[in-house]
mmCIF file of C-alpha atoms in Angstrom:
data_model
loop_
_atom_site.group_PDB
_atom_site.id
_atom_site.type_symbol
_atom_site.label_atom_id
_atom_site.label_comp_id
_atom_site.label_asym_id
_atom_site.label_seq_id
_atom_site.Cartn_x
_atom_site.Cartn_y
_atom_site.Cartn_z
ATOM 1 C CA MET A 46 -5.819 -55.567 -6.349
ATOM 2 C CA PRO A 47 -5.289 -51.793 -5.379
ATOM 3 C CA ASN A 48 -7.775 -50.029 -2.653
ATOM 4 C CA MET A 49 -9.792 -47.796 -4.867
ATOM 5 C CA THR A 50 -10.236 -45.542 -2.237
ATOM 6 C CA ALA A 51 -6.288 -45.041 -1.293
ATOM 7 C CA VAL A 52 -5.596 -42.234 1.065
ATOM 8 C CA ALA A 53 -2.409 -40.590 0.031
ATOM 9 C CA ARG A 54 0.473 -40.692 2.113
ATOM 10 C CA ILE A 55 4.289 -39.657 2.323
ATOM 11 C CA ASN A 56 5.576 -43.335 3.475
ATOM 12 C CA ALA A 57 9.194 -41.715 3.870
ATOM 13 C CA ILE A 58 11.077 -38.633 3.905
ATOM 14 C CA SER A 59 15.154 -37.740 3.738
ATOM 15 C CA GLY A 60 16.940 -35.260 3.089
ATOM 16 C CA ALA A 61 20.797 -34.050 2.134
ATOM 17 C CA VAL A 62 22.923 -30.829 2.438
ATOM 18 C CA PRO A 63 26.467 -30.427 1.636
ATOM 19 C CA GLY A 64 29.257 -30.226 3.273
ATOM 20 C CA THR A 65 30.220 -27.387 3.239
ATOM 21 C CA ASP A 66 29.062 -24.269 6.178
ATOM 22 C CA VAL A 67 29.756 -20.659 4.994
ATOM 23 C CA ASP A 68 27.137 -19.371 7.035
ATOM 24 C CA ALA A 69 29.513 -17.800 9.477
ATOM 25 C CA ASN A 70 32.139 -16.989 6.137
ATOM 26 C CA TYR A 71 28.884 -14.989 4.495
ATOM 27 C CA ARG A 72 27.968 -12.764 7.318
ATOM 28 C CA THR A 73 31.943 -11.616 7.619
ATOM 29 C CA TRP A 74 31.653 -10.894 3.655
ATOM 30 C CA ALA A 75 28.473 -9.136 3.970
ATOM 31 C CA GLN A 76 29.466 -7.107 7.531
ATOM 32 C CA ASP A 77 32.577 -5.608 5.684
ATOM 33 C CA ARG A 78 31.089 -5.219 2.037
ATOM 34 C CA LEU A 79 28.455 -2.275 3.781
ATOM 35 C CA ALA A 80 30.013 0.880 3.428
ATOM 36 C CA ASP A 81 27.720 2.850 6.136
ATOM 37 C CA PRO A 82 28.467 1.374 9.518
ATOM 38 C CA ARG A 83 24.954 1.910 10.438
ATOM 39 C CA GLU A 84 23.914 -0.735 7.967
ATOM 40 C CA ALA A 85 26.643 -2.433 8.619
ATOM 41 C CA ARG A 86 25.609 -2.865 12.390
ATOM 42 C CA LEU A 87 22.408 -3.184 11.602
ATOM 43 C CA PHE A 88 23.500 -6.494 9.853
ATOM 44 C CA GLY A 89 25.358 -8.025 12.319
ATOM 45 C CA ARG A 90 22.110 -7.060 14.939
ATOM 46 C CA MET A 91 19.623 -8.994 12.144
ATOM 47 C CA ALA A 92 22.388 -12.011 11.166
ATOM 48 C CA GLU A 93 22.110 -12.975 14.868
ATOM 49 C CA ARG A 94 18.514 -12.624 15.432
ATOM 50 C CA SER A 95 17.916 -15.112 12.017
ATOM 51 C CA GLY A 96 17.674 -18.352 14.049
ATOM 52 C CA ILE A 97 19.686 -19.514 11.592
ATOM 53 C CA ASP A 98 23.391 -20.835 12.779
ATOM 54 C CA HIS A 99 24.227 -22.932 9.933
ATOM 55 C CA ARG A 100 24.000 -22.748 6.006
ATOM 56 C CA TRP A 101 25.162 -24.951 3.205
ATOM 57 C CA SER A 102 26.819 -25.051 -0.208
ATOM 58 C CA VAL A 103 28.120 -27.459 -3.007
ATOM 59 C CA LEU A 104 30.626 -25.215 -3.657
ATOM 60 C CA GLY A 105 33.158 -26.591 -1.339
ATOM 61 C CA GLU A 106 36.091 -24.393 -1.536
ATOM 62 C CA GLU A 107 35.237 -22.438 -3.411
ATOM 63 C CA ALA A 108 32.347 -21.556 -1.442
ATOM 64 C CA SER A 109 34.914 -19.184 0.724
ATOM 65 C CA LEU A 110 34.342 -15.805 0.245
ATOM 66 C CA GLU A 111 38.541 -14.874 0.079
ATOM 67 C CA SER A 112 40.721 -12.898 -2.831
ATOM 68 C CA GLY A 113 40.389 -14.792 -5.820
ATOM 69 C CA ARG A 114 37.466 -17.889 -4.973
ATOM 70 C CA PHE A 115 34.152 -18.393 -6.988
ATOM 71 C CA TYR A 116 32.583 -15.279 -5.774
ATOM 72 C CA THR A 117 35.489 -12.782 -5.444
ATOM 73 C CA ARG A 118 38.040 -12.366 -8.384
ATOM 74 C CA ASP A 119 37.280 -9.993 -10.219
ATOM 75 C CA ALA A 120 34.641 -10.873 -12.359
ATOM 76 C CA GLN A 121 30.672 -11.846 -11.095
ATOM 77 C CA PRO A 122 30.793 -15.529 -12.277
ATOM 78 C CA THR A 123 28.270 -15.953 -15.236
ATOM 79 C CA THR A 124 24.902 -17.399 -15.387
ATOM 80 C CA ALA A 125 26.851 -20.189 -17.414
ATOM 81 C CA GLU A 126 29.326 -21.017 -15.022
ATOM 82 C CA ARG A 127 27.150 -21.589 -12.540
ATOM 83 C CA MET A 128 24.533 -23.778 -14.342
ATOM 84 C CA LYS A 129 27.535 -25.846 -15.247
ATOM 85 C CA ILE A 130 27.724 -26.290 -11.490
ATOM 86 C CA TYR A 131 24.052 -26.588 -10.851
ATOM 87 C CA ALA A 132 24.431 -29.215 -13.616
ATOM 88 C CA ARG A 133 27.329 -31.542 -11.859
ATOM 89 C CA GLU A 134 25.898 -30.712 -8.744
ATOM 90 C CA ALA A 135 22.265 -30.775 -8.368
ATOM 91 C CA PRO A 136 21.959 -34.446 -9.045
ATOM 92 C CA LEU A 137 24.350 -35.565 -6.762
ATOM 93 C CA LEU A 138 22.783 -34.045 -3.600
ATOM 94 C CA ALA A 139 18.877 -34.872 -5.067
ATOM 95 C CA LEU A 140 20.672 -38.598 -5.827
ATOM 96 C CA GLU A 141 21.969 -38.595 -1.850
ATOM 97 C CA ALA A 142 18.750 -37.946 -0.133
ATOM 98 C CA ILE A 143 16.804 -40.777 -2.151
ATOM 99 C CA GLY A 144 19.691 -42.561 -1.445
ATOM 100 C CA LYS A 145 18.987 -42.371 2.514
ATOM 101 C CA LEU A 146 15.317 -43.598 1.231
ATOM 102 C CA PRO A 147 14.335 -47.034 3.447
ATOM 103 C CA ASP A 148 12.714 -47.970 0.009
ATOM 104 C CA ALA A 149 12.808 -46.246 -3.420
ATOM 105 C CA ASP A 150 11.794 -49.618 -5.606
ATOM 106 C CA GLY A 151 8.506 -49.985 -7.874
ATOM 107 C CA ILE A 152 8.560 -46.269 -8.573
ATOM 108 C CA THR A 153 5.876 -45.733 -11.570
ATOM 109 C CA HIS A 154 5.521 -41.452 -11.445
ATOM 110 C CA LEU A 155 8.997 -38.973 -10.280
ATOM 111 C CA VAL A 156 8.199 -35.831 -9.194
ATOM 112 C CA VAL A 157 10.882 -33.149 -9.657
ATOM 113 C CA ALA A 158 10.680 -29.355 -7.844
ATOM 114 C CA SER A 159 14.053 -27.272 -8.557
ATOM 115 C CA CYS A 160 14.244 -23.683 -9.133
ATOM 116 C CA THR A 161 18.160 -22.759 -8.866
ATOM 117 C CA GLY A 162 18.863 -23.748 -12.239
ATOM 118 C CA PHE A 163 18.147 -25.034 -15.939
ATOM 119 C CA MET A 164 19.523 -27.987 -17.524
ATOM 120 C CA ALA A 165 18.442 -30.469 -20.541
ATOM 121 C CA PRO A 166 18.561 -33.391 -20.420
ATOM 122 C CA GLY A 167 16.547 -32.235 -16.774
ATOM 123 C CA VAL A 168 17.294 -32.988 -13.633
ATOM 124 C CA ASP A 169 14.498 -35.741 -13.373
ATOM 125 C CA GLN A 170 16.198 -37.532 -16.452
ATOM 126 C CA VAL A 171 18.960 -37.621 -14.824
ATOM 127 C CA ILE A 172 17.939 -39.125 -11.672
ATOM 128 C CA ALA A 173 15.699 -41.425 -13.207
ATOM 129 C CA ARG A 174 18.871 -42.688 -15.469
ATOM 130 C CA ALA A 175 20.582 -43.295 -12.253
ATOM 131 C CA LEU A 176 18.431 -44.975 -10.398
ATOM 132 C CA GLY A 177 17.151 -47.739 -13.886
ATOM 133 C CA LEU A 178 13.644 -46.770 -13.344
ATOM 134 C CA ARG A 179 11.719 -47.864 -16.314
ATOM 135 C CA GLY A 180 11.442 -46.087 -19.584
ATOM 136 C CA ASP A 181 7.788 -45.906 -18.463
ATOM 137 C CA VAL A 182 7.535 -43.644 -15.308
ATOM 138 C CA GLU A 183 6.197 -40.626 -15.667
ATOM 139 C CA ARG A 184 8.068 -37.984 -14.622
ATOM 140 C CA ILE A 185 6.771 -33.921 -13.595
ATOM 141 C CA ALA A 186 9.170 -31.611 -13.258
ATOM 142 C CA ILE A 187 8.165 -28.029 -11.333
ATOM 143 C CA GLY A 188 10.398 -25.248 -11.940
ATOM 144 C CA PHE A 189 11.236 -21.824 -10.757
ATOM 145 C CA MET A 190 7.835 -21.536 -8.369
ATOM 146 C CA GLY A 191 10.622 -21.327 -5.520
ATOM 147 C CA CYS A 192 10.367 -22.138 -1.426
ATOM 148 C CA TYR A 193 6.026 -23.308 -2.484
ATOM 149 C CA ALA A 194 6.878 -25.553 -4.761
ATOM 150 C CA GLY A 195 7.877 -28.048 -2.448
ATOM 151 C CA ALA A 196 4.468 -28.156 -1.383
ATOM 152 C CA THR A 197 2.971 -28.375 -4.596
ATOM 153 C CA ALA A 198 4.995 -31.320 -5.740
ATOM 154 C CA LEU A 199 4.216 -33.458 -2.514
ATOM 155 C CA ARG A 200 0.505 -31.859 -3.396
ATOM 156 C CA THR A 201 1.259 -33.145 -7.525
ATOM 157 C CA ALA A 202 1.739 -36.625 -5.973
ATOM 158 C CA GLY A 203 -1.147 -36.859 -4.160
ATOM 159 C CA HIS A 204 -3.284 -36.132 -6.886
ATOM 160 C CA ILE A 205 -1.669 -38.871 -9.188
ATOM 161 C CA VAL A 206 -2.168 -41.250 -6.129
ATOM 162 C CA ARG A 207 -5.815 -40.710 -5.517
ATOM 163 C CA SER A 208 -6.341 -40.650 -9.705
ATOM 164 C CA ASP A 209 -3.946 -43.805 -9.346
ATOM 165 C CA PRO A 210 -4.598 -46.119 -6.264
ATOM 166 C CA GLY A 211 -1.575 -48.428 -7.527
ATOM 167 C CA ALA A 212 0.776 -45.015 -7.868
ATOM 168 C CA ARG A 213 4.166 -45.436 -5.904
ATOM 169 C CA VAL A 214 5.320 -41.596 -6.649
ATOM 170 C CA LEU A 215 9.269 -40.341 -5.820
ATOM 171 C CA VAL A 216 8.985 -36.645 -4.963
ATOM 172 C CA VAL A 217 12.900 -35.089 -4.653
ATOM 173 C CA ALA A 218 13.347 -31.000 -4.467
ATOM 174 C CA ILE A 219 16.682 -29.920 -4.942
ATOM 175 C CA GLU A 220 17.781 -26.462 -5.045
ATOM 176 C CA LEU A 221 21.828 -24.518 -4.800
ATOM 177 C CA PRO A 222 20.899 -20.935 -4.142
ATOM 178 C CA SER A 223 24.407 -20.513 -2.533
ATOM 179 C CA LEU A 224 25.497 -20.482 -6.917
ATOM 180 C CA HIS A 225 23.349 -17.022 -6.617
ATOM 181 C CA LEU A 226 25.236 -15.476 -4.788
ATOM 182 C CA GLN A 227 25.399 -11.249 -6.070
ATOM 183 C CA ALA A 228 28.173 -8.382 -5.835
ATOM 184 C CA ASP A 229 25.456 -6.179 -4.397
ATOM 185 C CA SER A 230 26.630 -4.009 -1.701
ATOM 186 C CA GLY A 231 22.317 -3.310 -0.297
ATOM 187 C CA LEU A 232 21.481 -4.392 2.579
ATOM 188 C CA GLU A 233 18.421 -5.549 1.969
ATOM 189 C CA SER A 234 19.892 -8.155 -0.383
ATOM 190 C CA MET A 235 22.690 -8.993 1.756
ATOM 191 C CA LEU A 236 19.695 -9.909 4.311
ATOM 192 C CA ALA A 237 17.975 -11.522 1.912
ATOM 193 C CA MET A 238 21.134 -13.733 0.540
ATOM 194 C CA ALA A 239 22.024 -14.192 4.789
ATOM 195 C CA GLN A 240 18.778 -16.382 4.526
ATOM 196 C CA PHE A 241 19.840 -19.129 1.423
ATOM 197 C CA SER A 242 21.128 -22.556 1.550
ATOM 198 C CA ASP A 243 21.487 -25.963 -0.392
ATOM 199 C CA GLY A 244 19.696 -29.271 0.058
ATOM 200 C CA GLY A 245 18.143 -31.940 -1.127
ATOM 201 C CA ALA A 246 14.894 -33.740 0.040
ATOM 202 C CA ALA A 247 13.343 -36.698 -1.040
ATOM 203 C CA ALA A 248 10.246 -38.505 -0.673
ATOM 204 C CA ILE A 249 8.570 -41.607 -1.191
ATOM 205 C CA VAL A 250 3.978 -41.091 -1.435
ATOM 206 C CA SER A 251 1.625 -44.062 -2.450
ATOM 207 C CA GLY A 252 -1.366 -44.810 -1.556
ATOM 208 C CA GLU A 253 -0.375 -48.054 0.885
ATOM 209 C CA GLY A 254 1.510 -48.109 3.985
ATOM 210 C CA SER A 255 1.834 -45.093 7.242
ATOM 211 C CA GLY A 256 3.352 -42.203 7.288
ATOM 212 C CA LEU A 257 1.217 -38.808 7.069
ATOM 213 C CA ALA A 258 -1.402 -38.831 4.591
ATOM 214 C CA LEU A 259 -2.162 -35.958 2.620
ATOM 215 C CA GLY A 260 -5.828 -33.715 2.862
ATOM 216 C CA GLU A 261 -6.486 -31.746 0.186
ATOM 217 C CA GLY A 262 -4.446 -28.560 -1.112
ATOM 218 C CA LEU A 263 -5.531 -25.024 -0.620
ATOM 219 C CA SER A 264 -3.666 -22.003 -2.393
ATOM 220 C CA ALA A 265 -4.472 -18.604 -1.605
ATOM 221 C CA THR A 266 -2.859 -14.971 -3.599
ATOM 222 C CA LEU A 267 -2.327 -12.261 -2.126
ATOM 223 C CA GLU A 268 -2.869 -9.304 -4.262
ATOM 224 C CA GLU A 269 -0.705 -6.593 -5.300
ATOM 225 C CA SER A 270 2.459 -8.997 -3.718
ATOM 226 C CA ASP A 271 3.800 -9.819 -6.687
ATOM 227 C CA THR A 272 6.867 -7.079 -6.495
ATOM 228 C CA LEU A 273 7.934 -8.789 -3.208
ATOM 229 C CA ILE A 274 9.595 -11.638 -4.257
ATOM 230 C CA THR A 275 11.120 -11.456 -7.383
ATOM 231 C CA TRP A 276 14.277 -14.300 -8.732
ATOM 232 C CA THR A 277 15.441 -12.230 -12.051
ATOM 233 C CA VAL A 278 17.443 -14.315 -14.432
ATOM 234 C CA GLY A 279 20.749 -12.127 -15.717
ATOM 235 C CA ASP A 280 24.199 -11.980 -16.678
ATOM 236 C CA THR A 281 25.553 -13.597 -13.694
ATOM 237 C CA GLY A 282 23.441 -15.810 -12.037
ATOM 238 C CA PHE A 283 19.632 -15.249 -10.643
ATOM 239 C CA ALA A 284 18.898 -12.456 -8.562
ATOM 240 C CA MET A 285 17.091 -12.706 -5.700
ATOM 241 C CA ASN A 286 14.137 -9.605 -4.206
ATOM 242 C CA LEU A 287 13.058 -10.266 -1.095
ATOM 243 C CA SER A 288 11.324 -7.567 0.602
ATOM 244 C CA GLY A 289 10.903 -7.224 3.697
ATOM 245 C CA GLU A 290 7.629 -6.935 3.725
ATOM 246 C CA VAL A 291 6.605 -10.185 3.771
ATOM 247 C CA PRO A 292 5.467 -11.368 6.836
ATOM 248 C CA GLY A 293 3.495 -8.095 7.845
ATOM 249 C CA ARG A 294 1.846 -8.838 4.454
ATOM 250 C CA LEU A 295 1.778 -12.515 5.364
ATOM 251 C CA ALA A 296 0.372 -12.101 9.244
ATOM 252 C CA GLU A 297 -1.902 -9.487 7.447
ATOM 253 C CA ALA A 298 -3.623 -12.317 5.395
ATOM 254 C CA LEU A 299 -3.541 -14.602 8.267
ATOM 255 C CA GLY A 300 -5.498 -12.567 10.141
ATOM 256 C CA SER A 301 -8.112 -12.353 7.568
ATOM 257 C CA PRO A 302 -10.592 -14.479 9.205
ATOM 258 C CA ALA A 303 -12.345 -15.873 5.781
ATOM 259 C CA LEU A 304 -8.401 -17.566 4.844
ATOM 260 C CA ALA A 305 -7.688 -18.887 8.236
ATOM 261 C CA GLN A 306 -10.984 -20.735 8.530
ATOM 262 C CA ARG A 307 -9.852 -22.063 5.258
ATOM 263 C CA ILE A 308 -6.857 -23.109 5.865
ATOM 264 C CA LEU A 309 -8.511 -24.703 10.236
ATOM 265 C CA GLY A 310 -11.120 -26.392 7.884
ATOM 266 C CA GLY A 311 -13.447 -24.991 9.787
ATOM 267 C CA GLY A 312 -11.978 -25.727 13.137
ATOM 268 C CA ASP A 313 -9.453 -24.249 15.442
ATOM 269 C CA ALA A 314 -5.918 -23.813 15.503
ATOM 270 C CA ALA A 315 -5.829 -25.602 18.958
ATOM 271 C CA ASP A 316 -6.868 -28.487 18.127
ATOM 272 C CA ILE A 317 -4.095 -28.843 15.447
ATOM 273 C CA GLU A 318 -1.425 -30.793 16.901
ATOM 274 C CA ALA A 319 1.311 -30.146 14.202
ATOM 275 C CA TRP A 320 1.957 -27.291 11.968
ATOM 276 C CA ALA A 321 4.572 -27.639 9.356
ATOM 277 C CA VAL A 322 5.566 -24.405 8.278
ATOM 278 C CA HIS A 323 8.060 -23.096 5.618
ATOM 279 C CA PRO A 324 11.012 -21.599 7.595
ATOM 280 C CA GLY A 325 11.311 -18.484 4.980
ATOM 281 C CA GLY A 326 13.085 -16.925 7.606
ATOM 282 C CA LYS A 327 12.270 -15.638 11.812
ATOM 283 C CA SER A 328 10.062 -13.401 11.179
ATOM 284 C CA ILE A 329 7.508 -15.827 9.427
ATOM 285 C CA LEU A 330 6.728 -18.004 11.948
ATOM 286 C CA ASP A 331 6.709 -15.772 14.248
ATOM 287 C CA ALA A 332 4.055 -13.744 11.933
ATOM 288 C CA VAL A 333 2.373 -17.334 11.665
ATOM 289 C CA GLU A 334 2.632 -18.039 15.379
ATOM 290 C CA ARG A 335 1.261 -14.724 16.342
ATOM 291 C CA ALA A 336 -1.704 -15.638 14.059
ATOM 292 C CA PHE A 337 -3.310 -18.129 15.513
ATOM 293 C CA ALA A 338 -2.317 -17.800 18.594
ATOM 294 C CA LEU A 339 0.179 -21.290 18.650
ATOM 295 C CA PRO A 340 1.475 -21.624 21.777
ATOM 296 C CA GLN A 341 5.040 -22.134 22.127
ATOM 297 C CA GLY A 342 7.331 -24.749 20.077
ATOM 298 C CA ALA A 343 3.863 -25.429 18.445
ATOM 299 C CA LEU A 344 6.897 -24.876 15.387
ATOM 300 C CA ALA A 345 9.501 -26.678 17.192
ATOM 301 C CA GLU A 346 10.579 -28.855 13.598
ATOM 302 C CA SER A 347 10.292 -26.242 11.697
ATOM 303 C CA ARG A 348 12.627 -23.469 13.887
ATOM 304 C CA GLU A 349 15.151 -25.931 14.069
ATOM 305 C CA VAL A 350 15.545 -26.569 10.297
ATOM 306 C CA LEU A 351 15.823 -23.381 9.739
ATOM 307 C CA ARG A 352 18.224 -23.151 12.548
ATOM 308 C CA THR A 353 20.570 -26.032 11.241
ATOM 309 C CA CYS A 354 19.622 -25.700 7.639
ATOM 310 C CA GLY A 355 18.705 -21.762 6.889
ATOM 311 C CA ASN A 356 15.845 -21.348 3.788
ATOM 312 C CA MET A 357 16.428 -24.390 1.301
ATOM 313 C CA SER A 358 13.436 -23.356 -0.835
ATOM 314 C CA SER A 359 11.294 -25.807 -2.199
ATOM 315 C CA ALA A 360 13.312 -28.425 -0.440
ATOM 316 C CA THR A 361 13.025 -27.413 3.205
ATOM 317 C CA ILE A 362 9.010 -27.668 3.891
ATOM 318 C CA LEU A 363 10.304 -31.540 3.307
ATOM 319 C CA PHE A 364 12.907 -31.623 5.792
ATOM 320 C CA VAL A 365 10.351 -30.074 8.242
ATOM 321 C CA LEU A 366 7.852 -32.481 7.248
ATOM 322 C CA GLN A 367 10.972 -35.522 7.617
ATOM 323 C CA ARG A 368 11.453 -34.285 11.662
ATOM 324 C CA MET A 369 7.725 -34.279 12.237
ATOM 325 C CA MET A 370 7.141 -37.874 11.118
ATOM 326 C CA GLU A 371 9.305 -39.132 13.890
ATOM 327 C CA ARG A 372 6.400 -38.328 16.355
ATOM 328 C CA ARG A 373 3.229 -38.731 13.800
ATOM 329 C CA PRO A 374 0.351 -36.567 14.842
ATOM 330 C CA GLU A 375 -2.678 -37.217 14.677
ATOM 331 C CA THR A 376 -3.514 -33.717 13.118
ATOM 332 C CA GLY A 377 -1.549 -31.222 11.036
#
């Protein structure tokens, strides 16, 4: 008989990245495109201090930025061309991540998050068919929420388990930002694109077994912040705008005692053993660290994921949690 007081737990997490590392290639290409020597030098310095060593792309050889490749031919790839690749590659990378889970049997619900592509049948349907899931498995697609969709997907799985203690939820976050490189020569745009990387992650959430417990969710909206991060669908892919003001606004918000106490649940930051923070960039992690006066190394998992994988949008937080599960913290 199902446990009617089940605690939703992440029983297992796995991640996968493509085989082509594009970071060094992109840095050279971006720096060469900046006509102002001062901006080019600034880009180089900021890239070196980014905390990122590797970023990955599903484009394979076409990820090269040599003349005549996918992004360096006469005409920029259309959105249709980019979506064709998304439809082919997103399910494959998602299934690779799922395949690394120790046990993906008995799935009752499937939650899929992605904001870097659209297709129909959806990624959730393709995954369900490829896995041979039963026709009565409930599917939820979380689209176009960006980086925080990974947390939203896990929170959704937690809600499902709390309402149906017998549920076994497969959570998938799959993002291919490398499909949306733009021929924009602006410094801020180049720095924004230097953060992102392709990746997919999968997790099992249920009310049984061991693993990281999912507590109550918390949402907070920063007023007048809607222009700081935008993701615009155009004729040549999705254009990202990521303002340099984001870390400062985040630090300012976390400096509010009311919000800080909501996050800490009325406790003290020093009493929390583990911090899983989305590594949207080194400056984001620095802002969180300063806001809560965290000791050196408190965000080690987040920084290591940023270093080895870059910002994989919604999938990134699952990579952080995967590393965290290895040490099984008591609080987080």
